[in-house]
CSV table of C-alpha atoms in Angstrom, one decimal:
chain,number,residue,atom,x,y,z
H,829,MET,CA,-36.4,-93.0,47.7
H,830,ARG,CA,-39.2,-95.5,47.4
H,831,GLU,CA,-40.3,-98.1,50.0
H,832,ASP,CA,-40.3,-100.9,47.3
H,833,LEU,CA,-36.5,-100.4,47.1
H,834,LEU,CA,-36.3,-101.2,50.9
H,835,HIS,CA,-38.4,-104.4,50.2
H,836,PHE,CA,-36.1,-105.4,47.3
H,837,ILE,CA,-32.9,-104.9,49.4
H,838,TRP,CA,-34.3,-106.9,52.2
H,839,LYS,CA,-35.9,-109.7,50.2
H,840,TYR,CA,-32.8,-110.3,48.1
H,841,LYS,CA,-30.3,-109.6,50.8
H,842,LYS,CA,-28.7,-106.8,49.0
H,843,LEU,CA,-27.3,-105.3,52.1
H,844,GLN,CA,-24.2,-105.8,54.1
H,845,LEU,CA,-25.0,-108.9,56.3
H,846,GLU,CA,-22.0,-108.7,58.7
H,847,ASN,CA,-21.6,-106.4,61.6
H,848,LEU,CA,-25.2,-105.0,61.5
H,849,LYS,CA,-26.2,-102.7,64.3
H,850,GLY,CA,-29.5,-101.2,65.3
H,851,SER,CA,-30.2,-97.6,66.0
H,852,LYS,CA,-29.6,-98.3,69.8
H,853,ASN,CA,-26.2,-100.1,68.9
H,854,GLU,CA,-27.9,-103.6,69.2
H,855,ILE,CA,-26.0,-106.3,67.3
H,856,ILE,CA,-28.4,-107.7,64.6
H,857,GLN,CA,-28.1,-111.0,62.8
H,858,ILE,CA,-30.5,-111.7,60.0
H,859,LEU,CA,-31.2,-115.5,60.0
H,860,ASP,CA,-34.2,-115.5,57.7
H,861,VAL,CA,-35.7,-112.4,56.0
H,862,GLY,CA,-39.1,-114.0,56.0
H,863,SER,CA,-41.8,-114.2,53.4
H,864,HIS,CA,-42.8,-111.0,51.4
H,865,ASN,CA,-46.4,-110.1,52.2
H,866,LEU,CA,-48.1,-108.3,49.3
H,867,LEU,CA,-51.4,-107.9,51.1
H,868,SER,CA,-52.3,-105.8,54.1
H,869,GLY,CA,-50.2,-106.1,57.2
H,870,PRO,CA,-46.5,-106.1,58.0
H,871,ASP,CA,-44.1,-106.4,55.0
H,872,PHE,CA,-42.5,-109.6,55.8
H,873,PHE,CA,-43.8,-112.6,57.8
H,874,ASN,CA,-42.0,-115.4,59.6
H,875,ALA,CA,-38.6,-113.7,59.8
H,876,LYS,CA,-35.9,-114.9,62.2
H,877,ILE,CA,-33.7,-112.2,63.6
H,878,GLN,CA,-31.1,-112.4,66.4
H,879,ILE,CA,-30.8,-109.2,68.3
H,880,ASP,CA,-27.9,-109.1,70.9
H,881,GLU,CA,-28.3,-112.5,72.6
H,882,GLN,CA,-32.1,-113.0,72.0
H,883,LEU,CA,-33.5,-114.9,69.0
H,884,TRP,CA,-36.8,-113.4,67.7
H,885,ALA,CA,-39.4,-114.8,65.2
H,886,GLY,CA,-42.1,-112.6,63.8
H,887,THR,CA,-42.7,-109.9,61.3
H,888,VAL,CA,-40.6,-107.1,59.8
H,889,GLU,CA,-42.1,-103.7,58.8
H,890,MET,CA,-40.4,-101.2,56.5
H,891,HIS,CA,-40.8,-97.4,56.1
H,892,ILE,CA,-38.8,-94.6,54.5
H,893,LYS,CA,-39.0,-92.8,57.9
H,894,SER,CA,-39.5,-94.3,61.4
H,895,SER,CA,-42.2,-91.7,62.0
H,896,ASP,CA,-44.2,-93.3,59.1
H,897,TRP,CA,-45.1,-95.9,61.8
H,898,TYR,CA,-47.4,-93.4,63.5
H,899,ALA,CA,-48.5,-91.8,60.2
H,900,HIS,CA,-49.9,-95.1,59.1
H,901,ASN,CA,-51.4,-95.7,62.6
H,902,HIS,CA,-49.6,-98.9,63.2
H,903,GLU,CA,-49.4,-98.2,66.9
H,904,ILE,CA,-53.2,-98.9,67.2
H,905,ASP,CA,-53.2,-101.8,64.7
H,906,PRO,CA,-53.0,-105.3,66.4
H,907,ASN,CA,-51.5,-106.7,63.3
H,908,TYR,CA,-48.3,-104.9,64.0
H,909,GLN,CA,-47.9,-105.9,67.6
H,910,ASN,CA,-45.5,-108.8,66.8
H,911,VAL,CA,-43.1,-106.7,64.7
H,912,ILE,CA,-39.6,-107.7,65.7
H,913,LEU,CA,-37.6,-105.3,63.6
H,914,HIS,CA,-38.4,-101.9,62.0
H,915,VAL,CA,-36.3,-101.4,58.8
H,916,VAL,CA,-36.1,-97.7,57.7
H,917,TRP,CA,-34.2,-95.5,55.5
H,918,GLU,CA,-34.1,-92.6,57.9
H,919,ASP,CA,-34.5,-93.0,61.7
H,920,ASP,CA,-36.3,-89.8,62.9
H,921,CYS,CA,-38.0,-91.2,66.1
H,922,ASP,CA,-38.3,-94.2,68.3
H,923,VAL,CA,-41.3,-96.6,67.8
H,924,PHE,CA,-43.0,-98.4,70.5
H,925,ARG,CA,-45.2,-101.4,70.9
H,926,SER,CA,-48.5,-101.2,72.8
H,927,ASP,CA,-46.6,-102.3,76.0
H,928,ASN,CA,-44.2,-99.4,75.6
H,929,THR,CA,-41.3,-101.5,74.7
H,930,VAL,CA,-39.1,-100.0,71.9
H,931,ILE,CA,-39.1,-101.9,68.6
H,932,PRO,CA,-35.4,-102.3,67.4
H,933,THR,CA,-34.7,-100.2,64.3
H,934,LEU,CA,-32.2,-101.0,61.5
H,935,VAL,CA,-31.2,-98.0,59.3
H,936,LEU,CA,-30.8,-99.5,55.9
H,937,ARG,CA,-29.0,-96.6,54.2
H,938,GLU,CA,-25.9,-97.4,56.3
H,939,TYR,CA,-25.6,-101.0,54.9
H,940,ILE,CA,-26.1,-100.9,51.1
H,941,SER,CA,-23.6,-100.3,48.3
H,942,PHE,CA,-23.3,-97.0,46.4
H,943,SER,CA,-23.4,-98.9,43.1
H,944,LEU,CA,-26.9,-100.2,44.0
H,945,LEU,CA,-28.1,-96.7,44.6
H,946,GLN,CA,-26.5,-95.6,41.4
H,947,GLU,CA,-28.4,-98.2,39.3
H,948,TYR,CA,-31.6,-97.4,41.1
H,949,GLN,CA,-31.3,-93.7,40.4
H,950,LYS,CA,-30.7,-94.5,36.8
H,951,LEU,CA,-34.0,-96.3,36.6
H,952,PHE,CA,-36.1,-93.7,38.4
H,953,TYR,CA,-34.4,-90.3,38.1
H,954,ARG,CA,-33.2,-90.0,34.6
H,955,LYS,CA,-33.8,-86.6,32.9
H,956,GLU,CA,-34.2,-88.0,29.4
H,957,ARG,CA,-36.6,-90.8,29.8
H,958,SER,CA,-37.9,-93.0,27.0
H,959,PHE,CA,-41.5,-94.3,27.3
H,960,ILE,CA,-40.4,-96.8,30.0
H,961,ASN,CA,-37.8,-96.4,32.8
H,962,CYS,CA,-35.3,-98.9,31.4
H,963,GLY,CA,-35.8,-98.0,27.7
H,964,ASN,CA,-32.1,-97.6,27.1
H,965,GLU,CA,-31.2,-100.9,28.8
H,966,ILE,CA,-34.0,-103.4,28.3
H,967,GLY,CA,-32.6,-104.4,24.8
H,968,GLY,CA,-29.5,-105.7,26.5
H,969,THR,CA,-31.3,-107.9,29.0
H,970,SER,CA,-30.1,-111.5,29.1
H,971,ASP,CA,-32.1,-113.5,26.6
H,972,PHE,CA,-32.7,-116.3,29.2
H,973,VAL,CA,-34.0,-113.9,31.8
H,974,LEU,CA,-36.2,-111.9,29.4
H,975,GLN,CA,-37.8,-115.1,27.8
H,976,ASN,CA,-38.6,-116.6,31.2
H,977,TRP,CA,-40.0,-113.3,32.4
H,978,LEU,CA,-42.2,-112.9,29.3
H,979,GLU,CA,-43.6,-116.3,29.8
H,980,VAL,CA,-44.5,-115.4,33.4
H,981,LEU,CA,-46.1,-112.2,32.2
H,982,TYR,CA,-48.1,-113.9,29.5
H,983,PHE,CA,-49.7,-116.2,32.2
H,984,GLU,CA,-50.3,-113.2,34.4
H,985,ARG,CA,-52.2,-111.6,31.7
H,986,LEU,CA,-54.1,-114.8,30.9
H,987,GLU,CA,-55.0,-115.3,34.6
H,988,ARG,CA,-56.4,-111.8,34.5
H,989,LYS,CA,-58.6,-112.7,31.6
H,990,THR,CA,-60.0,-115.7,33.5
H,991,ASP,CA,-61.5,-113.3,36.2
H,992,LEU,CA,-64.6,-112.7,34.0
H,993,VAL,CA,-64.9,-116.5,33.4
H,994,ALA,CA,-65.1,-116.9,37.2
H,995,GLN,CA,-67.8,-114.2,37.5
H,996,LEU,CA,-69.9,-115.7,34.7
H,997,LEU,CA,-69.6,-119.2,36.2
H,998,LYS,CA,-70.8,-117.9,39.6
H,999,ALA,CA,-73.8,-116.2,37.9
H,1000,SER,CA,-74.7,-119.2,35.9
H,1001,ASN,CA,-74.3,-122.0,38.4
H,1002,ASN,CA,-71.2,-123.4,36.6
H,1003,ASP,CA,-72.9,-123.6,33.1
H,1004,TRP,CA,-69.7,-123.7,31.1
H,1005,GLU,CA,-71.4,-123.7,27.7
H,1006,ARG,CA,-73.3,-120.5,28.6
H,1007,VAL,CA,-70.2,-118.9,30.0
H,1008,PHE,CA,-68.4,-119.6,26.8
H,1009,PHE,CA,-71.3,-118.3,24.8
H,1010,VAL,CA,-71.4,-115.0,26.6
H,1011,LEU,CA,-67.6,-114.5,26.5
H,1012,LEU,CA,-67.5,-115.4,22.8
H,1013,PHE,CA,-70.4,-113.1,22.1
H,1014,LYS,CA,-68.7,-110.3,23.9
H,1015,ASN,CA,-65.5,-110.6,22.0
H,1016,PHE,CA,-67.3,-110.9,18.6
H,1017,GLY,CA,-68.1,-107.2,19.4
H,1018,LEU,CA,-64.5,-106.2,19.7
H,1019,LYS,CA,-63.6,-103.0,21.6
H,1020,ILE,CA,-66.5,-100.8,20.2
H,1021,ASN,CA,-69.3,-103.3,20.6
H,1022,GLY,CA,-67.9,-105.5,23.2
H,1023,GLU,CA,-70.0,-104.2,26.1
H,1024,SER,CA,-73.2,-104.0,23.9
H,1025,PHE,CA,-72.7,-107.6,22.7
H,1026,TYR,CA,-72.0,-108.6,26.3
H,1027,GLU,CA,-75.3,-107.2,27.4
H,1028,ILE,CA,-77.2,-108.9,24.5
H,1029,ALA,CA,-75.5,-112.3,25.4
H,1030,ASN,CA,-76.5,-112.0,29.0
H,1031,ARG,CA,-80.2,-111.2,28.1
H,1032,LEU,CA,-80.5,-113.9,25.5
H,1033,PRO,CA,-82.3,-117.0,26.9
H,1034,TYR,CA,-79.6,-119.6,26.4
H,1035,PRO,CA,-81.9,-122.6,26.7
H,1036,VAL,CA,-83.7,-121.2,23.6
H,1037,VAL,CA,-80.3,-120.9,21.8
H,1038,ARG,CA,-79.6,-124.6,22.5
H,1039,LYS,CA,-83.1,-125.6,21.2
H,1040,ILE,CA,-82.9,-123.7,17.9
H,1041,GLN,CA,-79.3,-124.4,17.0
H,1042,GLY,CA,-80.4,-126.5,14.0
H,1043,SER,CA,-82.0,-123.5,12.3
H,1044,LYS,CA,-79.9,-120.8,10.8
H,1045,LEU,CA,-82.8,-118.5,10.3
H,1046,GLN,CA,-84.1,-118.8,13.8
H,1047,MET,CA,-80.6,-118.3,15.4
H,1048,GLU,CA,-80.1,-115.1,13.3
H,1049,SER,CA,-83.6,-113.8,14.1
H,1050,LEU,CA,-83.0,-114.3,17.8
H,1051,PHE,CA,-79.6,-112.5,17.7
H,1052,TYR,CA,-80.8,-109.6,15.6
H,1053,GLY,CA,-84.1,-109.3,17.5
H,1054,PHE,CA,-82.3,-109.1,20.9
H,1055,ALA,CA,-79.8,-106.5,19.3
H,1056,GLY,CA,-82.7,-104.3,18.4
H,1057,PHE,CA,-82.2,-104.6,14.6
H,1058,LEU,CA,-85.7,-106.0,13.8
H,1059,ASP,CA,-87.7,-102.9,14.9
H,1060,ASN,CA,-87.9,-101.2,11.5
H,1061,ASP,CA,-91.2,-101.6,9.6
H,1062,ASP,CA,-90.0,-99.9,6.3
H,1063,THR,CA,-87.1,-102.1,5.2
H,1064,GLY,CA,-89.1,-103.9,2.6
H,1065,ASP,CA,-86.5,-106.6,2.3
H,1066,HIS,CA,-87.6,-110.2,2.1
H,1067,TYR,CA,-84.7,-111.5,4.2
H,1068,TYR,CA,-85.4,-108.8,6.9
H,1069,ASN,CA,-89.0,-109.6,6.9
H,1070,SER,CA,-88.4,-113.3,7.2
H,1071,LEU,CA,-86.2,-112.7,10.3
H,1072,LYS,CA,-88.8,-110.4,11.8
H,1073,LYS,CA,-91.6,-112.9,11.3
H,1074,GLU,CA,-89.4,-115.7,12.8
H,1075,PHE,CA,-88.5,-113.5,15.8
H,1076,ALA,CA,-92.2,-112.8,16.5
H,1077,PHE,CA,-92.8,-116.6,16.3
H,1078,LEU,CA,-90.0,-117.3,18.8
H,1079,LYS,CA,-91.3,-114.7,21.3
H,1080,ALA,CA,-94.7,-116.2,21.1
H,1081,LYS,CA,-93.4,-119.8,21.5
H,1082,PHE,CA,-90.8,-119.3,24.3
H,1083,HIS,CA,-92.5,-116.3,26.1
H,1084,PHE,CA,-89.4,-114.2,26.5
H,1085,LEU,CA,-89.4,-110.4,26.7
H,1086,GLU,CA,-87.1,-107.8,25.3
H,1087,THR,CA,-85.7,-105.2,27.6
H,1088,PRO,CA,-84.2,-101.8,26.9
H,1089,HIS,CA,-80.5,-101.9,26.0
H,1090,GLN,CA,-77.7,-100.1,24.3
H,1091,LYS,CA,-77.8,-101.0,20.5
H,1092,PRO,CA,-74.6,-101.9,18.9
H,1093,GLU,CA,-72.7,-99.2,17.1
H,1094,PHE,CA,-71.8,-98.9,13.3
H,1095,PHE,CA,-69.8,-95.6,13.8
H,1096,LYS,CA,-66.0,-95.7,13.4
H,1097,LEU,CA,-66.3,-99.4,12.3
H,1098,ARG,CA,-64.9,-101.0,9.2
H,1099,PRO,CA,-67.8,-102.6,7.2
H,1100,SER,CA,-66.4,-106.0,8.0
H,1101,ASN,CA,-66.9,-105.4,11.7
H,1102,PHE,CA,-70.4,-104.1,11.4
H,1103,PRO,CA,-72.6,-105.8,14.1
H,1104,THR,CA,-74.9,-107.1,11.4
H,1105,ILE,CA,-72.0,-109.2,9.9
H,1106,ARG,CA,-70.6,-110.3,13.2
H,1107,LEU,CA,-74.0,-111.5,14.5
H,1108,SER,CA,-74.7,-113.5,11.4
H,1109,GLN,CA,-71.2,-115.1,11.6
H,1110,LEU,CA,-71.7,-115.9,15.2
H,1111,ALA,CA,-75.2,-117.5,14.6
H,1112,ASN,CA,-73.8,-119.6,11.8
H,1113,LEU,CA,-70.9,-120.7,14.0
H,1114,TYR,CA,-73.4,-122.1,16.6
H,1115,VAL,CA,-75.5,-123.7,13.8
H,1116,LEU,CA,-72.4,-125.4,12.3
H,1117,HIS,CA,-71.1,-126.7,15.6
H,1118,GLN,CA,-73.7,-128.1,18.0
H,1119,ASN,CA,-71.0,-128.9,20.5
H,1120,LEU,CA,-68.8,-125.7,20.1
H,1121,PHE,CA,-67.6,-125.5,23.7
H,1122,SER,CA,-66.5,-129.1,23.7
H,1123,LYS,CA,-64.6,-128.8,20.4
H,1124,VAL,CA,-62.8,-125.6,21.7
H,1125,VAL,CA,-61.7,-126.9,25.1
H,1126,ASN,CA,-60.5,-130.1,23.5
H,1127,ALA,CA,-58.6,-128.5,20.7
H,1128,LYS,CA,-54.8,-129.2,21.0
H,1129,SER,CA,-53.5,-127.0,18.3
H,1130,VAL,CA,-54.1,-123.7,16.7
H,1131,GLU,CA,-54.8,-125.5,13.4
H,1132,GLU,CA,-57.7,-127.3,15.0
H,1133,LEU,CA,-59.1,-124.0,16.3
H,1134,TYR,CA,-58.8,-122.3,12.9
H,1135,LEU,CA,-60.9,-125.2,11.4
H,1136,VAL,CA,-63.5,-124.7,14.1
H,1137,PHE,CA,-63.8,-121.0,13.3
H,1138,THR,CA,-63.9,-121.4,9.6
H,1139,VAL,CA,-67.3,-119.8,9.1
H,1140,SER,CA,-68.9,-117.0,7.1
H,1141,ALA,CA,-72.0,-114.8,7.4
H,1142,SER,CA,-75.2,-116.0,5.6
H,1143,GLU,CA,-75.5,-115.7,1.9
H,1144,TYR,CA,-77.6,-112.6,2.2
H,1145,TRP,CA,-74.6,-110.7,3.6
H,1146,ASN,CA,-72.5,-111.4,0.5
H,1147,ASN,CA,-73.8,-108.3,-1.0
H,1148,HIS,CA,-75.0,-106.4,2.1
H,1149,TYR,CA,-73.4,-104.8,5.1
H,1150,THR,CA,-76.6,-103.5,6.5
H,1151,PHE,CA,-80.3,-104.5,5.9
H,1152,GLY,CA,-81.8,-103.4,2.7
H,1153,LYS,CA,-78.7,-101.8,1.1
H,1154,ILE,CA,-76.9,-103.6,-1.7
H,1155,SER,CA,-73.1,-103.7,-1.7
H,1156,LYS,CA,-70.3,-105.1,-3.7
H,1157,ASN,CA,-70.4,-108.9,-3.6
H,1158,HIS,CA,-68.0,-110.4,-1.0
H,1159,VAL,CA,-68.2,-113.5,1.2
H,1160,LYS,CA,-67.9,-112.4,4.8
H,1161,ILE,CA,-65.7,-115.1,6.2
H,1162,LEU,CA,-64.0,-114.8,9.6
H,1163,THR,CA,-60.5,-113.6,8.9
H,1164,ARG,CA,-57.4,-115.3,10.5
H,1165,LYS,CA,-56.6,-112.0,12.3
H,1166,PHE,CA,-60.1,-111.9,13.9
H,1167,VAL,CA,-59.9,-115.6,14.8
H,1168,ASP,CA,-56.6,-114.9,16.5
H,1169,LEU,CA,-58.3,-112.3,18.7
H,1170,LEU,CA,-61.0,-114.8,19.6
H,1171,ILE,CA,-58.4,-117.4,20.5
H,1172,VAL,CA,-56.4,-115.0,22.6
H,1173,ASN,CA,-59.3,-113.4,24.4
H,1174,THR,CA,-61.9,-116.1,24.6
H,1175,VAL,CA,-60.6,-119.6,23.8
H,1176,LEU,CA,-57.4,-119.7,25.9
H,1177,PRO,CA,-59.0,-118.0,29.1
H,1178,ILE,CA,-61.9,-120.5,29.0
H,1179,LYS,CA,-59.4,-123.4,28.3
H,1180,LEU,CA,-57.2,-122.5,31.2
H,1181,SER,CA,-60.3,-122.1,33.5
H,1182,TYR,CA,-61.8,-125.3,32.5
H,1183,ALA,CA,-58.6,-127.3,32.8
H,1184,LYS,CA,-58.2,-126.0,36.4
H,1185,HIS,CA,-61.7,-126.9,37.2
H,1186,MET,CA,-61.1,-130.4,35.9
H,1187,GLY,CA,-57.7,-130.8,37.6
H,1188,ARG,CA,-55.8,-130.9,34.4
H,1189,ASP,CA,-52.5,-129.2,33.6
H,1190,VAL,CA,-52.5,-127.4,30.2
H,1191,PRO,CA,-49.7,-124.7,30.3
H,1192,GLU,CA,-47.7,-126.5,27.6
H,1193,GLU,CA,-50.7,-126.8,25.3
H,1194,ILE,CA,-51.6,-123.2,25.8
H,1195,ILE,CA,-48.0,-122.1,25.1
H,1196,ASN,CA,-48.0,-124.1,21.8
H,1197,ILE,CA,-51.3,-122.5,20.8
H,1198,ILE,CA,-50.3,-118.8,21.7
H,1199,SER,CA,-46.8,-119.3,20.2
H,1200,ALA,CA,-48.4,-120.2,16.8
H,1201,ILE,CA,-50.4,-117.0,16.6
H,1202,ALA,CA,-49.0,-113.9,15.0
H,1203,PRO,CA,-48.2,-110.9,17.4
H,1204,GLU,CA,-50.7,-108.0,17.7
H,1205,SER,CA,-49.7,-104.6,16.2
H,1206,ASN,CA,-50.4,-101.5,18.3
H,1207,THR,CA,-48.6,-98.5,19.6
H,1208,VAL,CA,-47.2,-100.2,22.7
H,1209,ILE,CA,-45.9,-103.1,20.7
H,1210,SER,CA,-44.2,-100.7,18.2
H,1211,LYS,CA,-42.5,-98.8,20.9
H,1212,PHE,CA,-41.1,-102.0,22.4
H,1213,LYS,CA,-39.9,-103.1,19.0
H,1214,SER,CA,-38.0,-99.8,18.7
H,1215,LEU,CA,-36.0,-101.0,21.9
H,1216,ASN,CA,-34.7,-103.9,19.9
H,1217,LEU,CA,-37.1,-106.6,21.3
H,1218,LEU,CA,-38.4,-109.3,19.1
H,1219,PHE,CA,-42.0,-110.5,19.0
H,1220,PRO,CA,-42.2,-113.9,17.1
H,1221,SER,CA,-45.7,-114.6,18.4
H,1222,ALA,CA,-48.7,-113.4,20.4
H,1223,LYS,CA,-47.2,-114.8,23.5
H,1224,GLU,CA,-44.5,-112.1,23.5
H,1225,SER,CA,-46.8,-109.2,22.4
H,1226,GLN,CA,-49.4,-110.2,25.1
H,1227,ALA,CA,-46.6,-110.4,27.7
H,1228,VAL,CA,-45.2,-106.9,26.9
H,1229,ILE,CA,-48.7,-105.5,27.1
H,1230,GLN,CA,-48.9,-107.0,30.6
H,1231,LEU,CA,-45.4,-105.7,31.4
H,1232,TYR,CA,-46.2,-102.1,30.2
H,1233,ASN,CA,-49.7,-101.9,31.9
H,1234,GLU,CA,-48.9,-103.5,35.2
H,1235,TYR,CA,-45.2,-102.8,35.7
H,1236,CYS,CA,-43.8,-100.0,33.5
H,1237,THR,CA,-46.7,-97.5,33.9
H,1238,LYS,CA,-46.8,-98.2,37.6
H,1239,ASN,CA,-43.0,-97.9,38.2
H,1240,LYS,CA,-42.9,-101.5,39.6
H,1241,CYS,CA,-39.3,-101.9,38.3
H,1242,LEU,CA,-38.3,-103.7,41.5
H,1243,GLN,CA,-40.9,-106.4,40.9
H,1244,CYS,CA,-39.7,-106.9,37.3
H,1245,ALA,CA,-37.1,-109.3,36.2
H,1246,VAL,CA,-35.5,-106.8,34.0
H,1247,GLY,CA,-35.3,-104.2,36.8
H,1248,HIS,CA,-33.7,-107.0,39.0
H,1249,GLN,CA,-31.0,-107.6,36.4
H,1250,LEU,CA,-30.2,-104.0,36.1
H,1251,LEU,CA,-29.9,-103.5,39.9
H,1252,ASN,CA,-27.7,-106.5,40.1
H,1253,ARG,CA,-25.2,-105.2,37.5
H,1254,LYS,CA,-21.6,-104.9,38.6
H,1255,PRO,CA,-20.3,-101.3,38.6
């Protein structure tokens, strides 16, 4: 038995509402279950309960056992002094307020249906469990329920991605262009170099970036210099030497200092994801678009965004992946798959954050964009597909990642729309 089942039963009134009696034989009438509190303090606020002839308004607290009240030290916590009803699964002791009056107790197990317990046990106590609790049932969930729930989950995940935007805004005194620059830089590094690129972006003097945006050579030299790629004296490569010379010029002109940092990795990366290639593509993107932030936040469709991110690395990288080593000739353009990742992890979080800041409503615009992007492919998505779920776009794949990470792995079935539908099934 879990406490969240008690919350579920109370919140959605899944108990017998007639002829309720407390542990001391009090007559109990539930007029309002109150508002579910997900933070610290009693479980439900602003409940209205009639006990015998007295109408009470206050909070409701729930425990598996009555004695948990003392195990959690509620008797000395002033937040619990206006509890009007203690709802428990097992009543093993009386609970008192600070003035020594007994708090009325409702033993919930006496007022719920056997079928509800059966469905609950199916979710949490199955012997042969698939990778999620409802693995055998989720494929049969009502399409209306599932699609609405997935949209909620997608925005939950998107909101989580805006947390970093908020942190960066605070650190930069609301410099939206710099925040976008740092976030984009980070996500150009993908999983392996994300933190390294994030560190580089935070150390880069952004006013200098703005001043040199018209020069491809200067932008690349600045990025490579701060990444620590211009420290080699033996490369003997004209392009490399030009970058090194330009970086020395910029340091002398703008008086910035390099600080120790973690260099980007090449290990375990496909050549197209080498940091040398990604830094050149990013530099060229900022040279191509002097007002990149504005173009991104004002884009209304995924097609507009694909046009913005149509960019390649500099010509030198057509036959190089690293400095000084010739490779097969190939233009290093940003692929559609990589741009999709940038839109999902950078563009949409910044678009939502900026719209909120400006007091604009953009959910429909965001849904249109994310629904036009192909779904990701990973182990979690593959397992959900095996349960007969469809993923027409990144909206659904992002949503089920949120579902898996924040609900399935944490056994929060009773906070999930799928779990609700399963518990509401008729026997």
